[in-house]
Amino acid sequence: MHPAAEHSPLGKSSEYISTYTPSLLFPIPRLAKWAELGVSGDALPWQGVDYWNCFELSWLLPSGKPVVAIGEFAIPADSPNIIESKSFKLYLNSLNQTVFASTDELQACLEKDLSAAAGKPVAVRVRTLAEVEGEGVVALPGQCIDGLDVAISNYEQPQPKLLQCDPQRVVEEAVHSHLLKSNCPVTGQPDWGSVVVEYKGLALDHASLLTYLVSFRQHADFHEQCVERIYLDLKRLLKPEYLTVYARYVRRGGLDINPYRSTGAISPNNLRLVRQ
């Protein structure tokens, strides 16, 4: 478990406060997890963003009438802190009985508080239900590898030694799997996700990728660190000209978390999958 997470509200009984309380936000430094991966915060081997989507965003107009909306929060992948997910939920719920004169006022408040917690500017979009409904759901790019006939016996921790490639062949492709699962390092609750690998580099053996991804099944780590581990393991293997790895996770507590990591600057579309 991350040492800072022991002091977070995650896994503990909590009082739900319905008036604005920014102090509920609990930042967790990324440095300890980066150190586990052999990564220095001064020279990160990726660029990217963590998209959080909130489906339980509500506040009051000056008339007392409530509003419901969907919040999108883009946290830079190089921010000093992640925001612990239960504290994020508690903070958002503290807006439920709080009056904001306009959506712009709410958005400015969210940007200020979340940026302070993350340690870098967080971009916020407050979106109407009609807007999000109109976008619908999307399919992941490239080939789905879940139908491959593979024998699997490793579930306890990621096994990068399972990954294989063809050192004589360079390809450019996208592949994806819906079989990513890991566990919360604090509560042990399952985190379900779909993962995408887009790259140009040595040809990745798809069956080996599938067995590798399933090896996360009983692994305990936060969403962001799972994606960073996958990214680093593939970067070492494929020697890519470019590489992007991202995961779209199923929501819990009204929030879904979607980390993106890439060799270069990216501006991904934050579009939902059918499980989201």
Short mmCIF file of N, CA, C and O in Angstrom, two decimals, residues 18-86:
data_model
loop_
_atom_site.label_atom_id
_atom_site.label_comp_id
_atom_site.label_asym_id
_atom_site.label_seq_id
_atom_site.Cartn_x
_atom_site.Cartn_y
_atom_site.Cartn_z
N SER A 18 -22.59 17.72 2.77
CA SER A 18 -23.27 18.21 1.56
C SER A 18 -23.11 19.70 1.36
O SER A 18 -23.84 20.30 0.57
N THR A 19 -22.20 20.34 2.07
CA THR A 19 -21.89 21.74 1.82
C THR A 19 -20.40 21.86 1.54
O THR A 19 -19.59 21.13 2.10
N TYR A 20 -20.06 22.78 0.70
CA TYR A 20 -18.74 22.93 0.10
C TYR A 20 -17.60 22.80 1.12
O TYR A 20 -17.47 23.62 2.04
N THR A 21 -16.75 21.76 0.92
CA THR A 21 -15.64 21.49 1.84
C THR A 21 -14.42 21.04 1.03
O THR A 21 -14.17 19.84 0.87
N PRO A 22 -13.64 21.97 0.51
CA PRO A 22 -12.48 21.60 -0.32
C PRO A 22 -11.41 20.82 0.45
O PRO A 22 -10.61 20.10 -0.15
N SER A 23 -11.39 20.96 1.78
CA SER A 23 -10.38 20.25 2.57
C SER A 23 -10.57 18.74 2.54
O SER A 23 -9.69 17.99 3.00
N LEU A 24 -11.69 18.27 2.01
CA LEU A 24 -11.90 16.82 1.89
C LEU A 24 -10.95 16.18 0.89
O LEU A 24 -10.67 14.98 0.97
N LEU A 25 -10.46 16.95 -0.08
CA LEU A 25 -9.56 16.39 -1.10
C LEU A 25 -8.26 15.91 -0.46
O LEU A 25 -7.62 16.62 0.31
N PHE A 26 -7.87 14.66 -0.80
CA PHE A 26 -6.69 14.04 -0.19
C PHE A 26 -5.67 13.72 -1.27
O PHE A 26 -5.83 12.76 -2.03
N PRO A 27 -4.60 14.53 -1.41
CA PRO A 27 -3.59 14.24 -2.43
C PRO A 27 -2.65 13.13 -1.98
O PRO A 27 -2.32 13.00 -0.80
N ILE A 28 -2.21 12.31 -2.94
CA ILE A 28 -1.22 11.26 -2.69
C ILE A 28 -0.06 11.49 -3.65
O ILE A 28 -0.25 11.47 -4.86
N PRO A 29 1.15 11.71 -3.14
CA PRO A 29 2.30 11.95 -4.02
C PRO A 29 2.54 10.77 -4.96
O PRO A 29 2.47 9.61 -4.56
N ARG A 30 2.86 11.09 -6.20
CA ARG A 30 3.16 10.05 -7.19
C ARG A 30 4.58 9.50 -7.03
O ARG A 30 4.89 8.41 -7.52
N LEU A 31 5.47 10.24 -6.39
CA LEU A 31 6.89 9.91 -6.39
C LEU A 31 7.19 8.49 -5.90
O LEU A 31 8.05 7.80 -6.45
N ALA A 32 6.51 8.05 -4.85
CA ALA A 32 6.80 6.73 -4.29
C ALA A 32 6.52 5.63 -5.31
O ALA A 32 7.30 4.68 -5.46
N LYS A 33 5.41 5.75 -6.03
CA LYS A 33 5.07 4.75 -7.04
C LYS A 33 5.99 4.85 -8.25
O LYS A 33 6.35 3.84 -8.86
N TRP A 34 6.38 6.07 -8.61
CA TRP A 34 7.35 6.22 -9.71
C TRP A 34 8.67 5.56 -9.33
O TRP A 34 9.31 4.91 -10.17
N ALA A 35 9.08 5.70 -8.07
CA ALA A 35 10.33 5.09 -7.62
C ALA A 35 10.26 3.57 -7.73
O ALA A 35 11.25 2.92 -8.10
N GLU A 36 9.09 2.99 -7.43
CA GLU A 36 8.91 1.53 -7.58
C GLU A 36 9.16 1.09 -9.02
O GLU A 36 9.64 -0.01 -9.27
N LEU A 37 8.81 1.96 -9.96
CA LEU A 37 8.97 1.64 -11.38
C LEU A 37 10.34 2.05 -11.91
O LEU A 37 10.62 1.88 -13.09
N GLY A 38 11.18 2.60 -11.05
CA GLY A 38 12.50 3.04 -11.48
C GLY A 38 12.46 4.34 -12.26
O GLY A 38 13.34 4.60 -13.10
N VAL A 39 11.47 5.16 -11.99
CA VAL A 39 11.26 6.40 -12.75
C VAL A 39 11.51 7.60 -11.84
O VAL A 39 11.08 7.61 -10.69
N SER A 40 12.18 8.60 -12.38
CA SER A 40 12.43 9.84 -11.65
C SER A 40 11.41 10.89 -12.04
O SER A 40 11.09 11.05 -13.23
N GLY A 41 10.91 11.62 -11.06
CA GLY A 41 9.97 12.69 -11.35
C GLY A 41 10.58 13.82 -12.14
O GLY A 41 9.87 14.64 -12.73
N ASP A 42 11.93 13.88 -12.18
CA ASP A 42 12.61 14.95 -12.92
C ASP A 42 12.72 14.65 -14.41
O ASP A 42 13.01 15.55 -15.20
N ALA A 43 12.55 13.38 -14.79
CA ALA A 43 12.70 13.00 -16.21
C ALA A 43 11.74 11.86 -16.52
O ALA A 43 12.15 10.72 -16.72
N LEU A 44 10.48 12.19 -16.58
CA LEU A 44 9.47 11.15 -16.82
C LEU A 44 9.56 10.64 -18.26
O LEU A 44 9.72 11.45 -19.19
N PRO A 45 9.43 9.33 -18.47
CA PRO A 45 9.53 8.77 -19.83
C PRO A 45 8.20 8.77 -20.57
O PRO A 45 8.02 7.99 -21.51
N TRP A 46 7.27 9.58 -20.14
CA TRP A 46 5.97 9.65 -20.81
C TRP A 46 5.39 11.06 -20.70
O TRP A 46 5.82 11.88 -19.89
N GLN A 47 4.42 11.30 -21.56
CA GLN A 47 3.53 12.44 -21.43
C GLN A 47 2.11 11.88 -21.35
O GLN A 47 1.88 10.72 -21.69
N GLY A 48 1.18 12.69 -20.89
CA GLY A 48 -0.18 12.15 -20.83
C GLY A 48 -1.09 12.88 -19.88
O GLY A 48 -0.79 13.98 -19.40
N VAL A 49 -2.21 12.23 -19.61
CA VAL A 49 -3.26 12.84 -18.81
C VAL A 49 -4.08 11.74 -18.15
O VAL A 49 -4.16 10.62 -18.67
N ASP A 50 -4.63 12.05 -17.00
CA ASP A 50 -5.62 11.17 -16.36
C ASP A 50 -6.98 11.85 -16.48
O ASP A 50 -7.19 12.91 -15.89
N TYR A 51 -7.86 11.24 -17.25
CA TYR A 51 -9.23 11.76 -17.36
C TYR A 51 -10.09 11.11 -16.28
O TYR A 51 -10.22 9.88 -16.22
N TRP A 52 -10.69 11.93 -15.46
CA TRP A 52 -11.70 11.46 -14.50
C TRP A 52 -13.05 11.98 -14.98
O TRP A 52 -13.18 13.16 -15.37
N ASN A 53 -14.05 11.13 -14.94
CA ASN A 53 -15.42 11.53 -15.28
C ASN A 53 -16.32 11.30 -14.07
O ASN A 53 -16.31 10.22 -13.47
N CYS A 54 -17.07 12.33 -13.71
CA CYS A 54 -17.99 12.25 -12.57
C CYS A 54 -19.42 12.26 -13.08
O CYS A 54 -19.84 13.19 -13.76
N PHE A 55 -20.16 11.22 -12.71
CA PHE A 55 -21.56 11.09 -13.14
C PHE A 55 -22.53 11.43 -12.02
O PHE A 55 -23.72 11.19 -12.13
N GLU A 56 -22.02 11.99 -10.93
CA GLU A 56 -22.87 12.37 -9.79
C GLU A 56 -22.57 13.81 -9.37
O GLU A 56 -22.37 14.11 -8.20
N LEU A 57 -22.52 14.70 -10.34
CA LEU A 57 -22.22 16.10 -10.07
C LEU A 57 -23.52 16.89 -9.97
O LEU A 57 -24.33 16.89 -10.89
N SER A 58 -23.72 17.56 -8.82
CA SER A 58 -24.96 18.32 -8.62
C SER A 58 -24.69 19.49 -7.67
O SER A 58 -23.84 19.40 -6.78
N TRP A 59 -25.42 20.58 -7.89
CA TRP A 59 -25.31 21.76 -7.05
C TRP A 59 -26.63 22.51 -7.10
O TRP A 59 -27.59 22.07 -7.76
N LEU A 60 -26.71 23.66 -6.41
CA LEU A 60 -27.94 24.44 -6.36
C LEU A 60 -27.78 25.78 -7.09
O LEU A 60 -26.72 26.41 -7.01
N LEU A 61 -28.84 26.18 -7.79
CA LEU A 61 -28.91 27.52 -8.35
C LEU A 61 -29.31 28.51 -7.24
O LEU A 61 -29.80 28.09 -6.17
N PRO A 62 -29.14 29.82 -7.47
CA PRO A 62 -29.57 30.80 -6.45
C PRO A 62 -31.04 30.66 -6.06
O PRO A 62 -31.41 31.01 -4.94
N SER A 63 -31.86 30.14 -6.96
CA SER A 63 -33.28 29.93 -6.65
C SER A 63 -33.51 28.75 -5.72
O SER A 63 -34.62 28.55 -5.23
N GLY A 64 -32.46 27.94 -5.51
CA GLY A 64 -32.62 26.72 -4.71
C GLY A 64 -32.87 25.49 -5.54
O GLY A 64 -32.89 24.37 -5.03
N LYS A 65 -33.05 25.67 -6.84
CA LYS A 65 -33.29 24.53 -7.73
C LYS A 65 -31.98 23.78 -7.99
O LYS A 65 -30.96 24.39 -8.30
N PRO A 66 -32.00 22.45 -7.88
CA PRO A 66 -30.77 21.69 -8.13
C PRO A 66 -30.50 21.50 -9.62
O PRO A 66 -31.41 21.54 -10.45
N VAL A 67 -29.24 21.29 -9.92
CA VAL A 67 -28.77 20.99 -11.27
C VAL A 67 -27.98 19.70 -11.21
O VAL A 67 -27.28 19.44 -10.24
N VAL A 68 -28.13 18.86 -12.24
CA VAL A 68 -27.26 17.70 -12.37
C VAL A 68 -26.48 17.82 -13.68
O VAL A 68 -26.99 18.33 -14.67
N ALA A 69 -25.25 17.35 -13.66
CA ALA A 69 -24.39 17.43 -14.84
C ALA A 69 -23.33 16.34 -14.74
O ALA A 69 -23.30 15.56 -13.77
N ILE A 70 -22.49 16.28 -15.74
CA ILE A 70 -21.37 15.34 -15.75
C ILE A 70 -20.09 16.14 -15.80
O ILE A 70 -19.95 17.05 -16.62
N GLY A 71 -19.17 15.83 -14.91
CA GLY A 71 -17.91 16.55 -14.83
C GLY A 71 -16.78 15.77 -15.48
O GLY A 71 -16.69 14.55 -15.33
N GLU A 72 -15.92 16.48 -16.22
CA GLU A 72 -14.71 15.90 -16.79
C GLU A 72 -13.52 16.65 -16.23
O GLU A 72 -13.45 17.88 -16.29
N PHE A 73 -12.58 15.89 -15.67
CA PHE A 73 -11.41 16.48 -15.03
C PHE A 73 -10.15 15.89 -15.66
O PHE A 73 -9.96 14.68 -15.63
N ALA A 74 -9.30 16.73 -16.22
CA ALA A 74 -8.08 16.30 -16.89
C ALA A 74 -6.89 16.66 -16.02
O ALA A 74 -6.51 17.83 -15.92
N ILE A 75 -6.29 15.64 -15.38
CA ILE A 75 -5.17 15.84 -14.46
C ILE A 75 -3.89 15.48 -15.19
O ILE A 75 -3.75 14.36 -15.69
N PRO A 76 -2.93 16.39 -15.28
CA PRO A 76 -1.70 16.09 -16.02
C PRO A 76 -0.97 14.87 -15.43
O PRO A 76 -0.90 14.72 -14.21
N ALA A 77 -0.42 14.04 -16.31
CA ALA A 77 0.26 12.83 -15.87
C ALA A 77 1.53 13.12 -15.10
O ALA A 77 2.05 12.25 -14.40
N ASP A 78 2.06 14.35 -15.22
CA ASP A 78 3.26 14.71 -14.48
C ASP A 78 2.95 15.57 -13.26
O ASP A 78 3.86 16.17 -12.67
N SER A 79 1.68 15.62 -12.85
CA SER A 79 1.35 16.36 -11.64
C SER A 79 1.99 15.68 -10.44
O SER A 79 2.11 14.45 -10.40
N PRO A 80 2.42 16.43 -9.43
CA PRO A 80 3.06 15.82 -8.27
C PRO A 80 2.17 14.81 -7.53
O PRO A 80 2.68 13.87 -6.93
N ASN A 81 0.84 15.02 -7.60
CA ASN A 81 -0.06 14.17 -6.82
C ASN A 81 -1.18 13.60 -7.67
O ASN A 81 -1.63 14.22 -8.63
N ILE A 82 -1.62 12.40 -7.28
CA ILE A 82 -2.95 11.95 -7.68
C ILE A 82 -3.90 12.37 -6.56
O ILE A 82 -3.47 12.77 -5.47
N ILE A 83 -5.19 12.31 -6.83
CA ILE A 83 -6.18 12.63 -5.81
C ILE A 83 -6.88 11.33 -5.44
O ILE A 83 -7.42 10.64 -6.31
N GLU A 84 -6.82 10.99 -4.17
CA GLU A 84 -7.41 9.72 -3.72
C GLU A 84 -8.90 9.72 -4.05
O GLU A 84 -9.60 10.71 -3.82
N SER A 85 -9.38 8.60 -4.61
CA SER A 85 -10.68 8.59 -5.27
C SER A 85 -11.86 8.81 -4.32
O SER A 85 -12.82 9.49 -4.67
N LYS A 86 -11.80 8.24 -3.12
CA LYS A 86 -12.93 8.45 -2.21
C LYS A 86 -12.98 9.90 -1.74
O LYS A 86 -14.06 10.47 -1.60
#
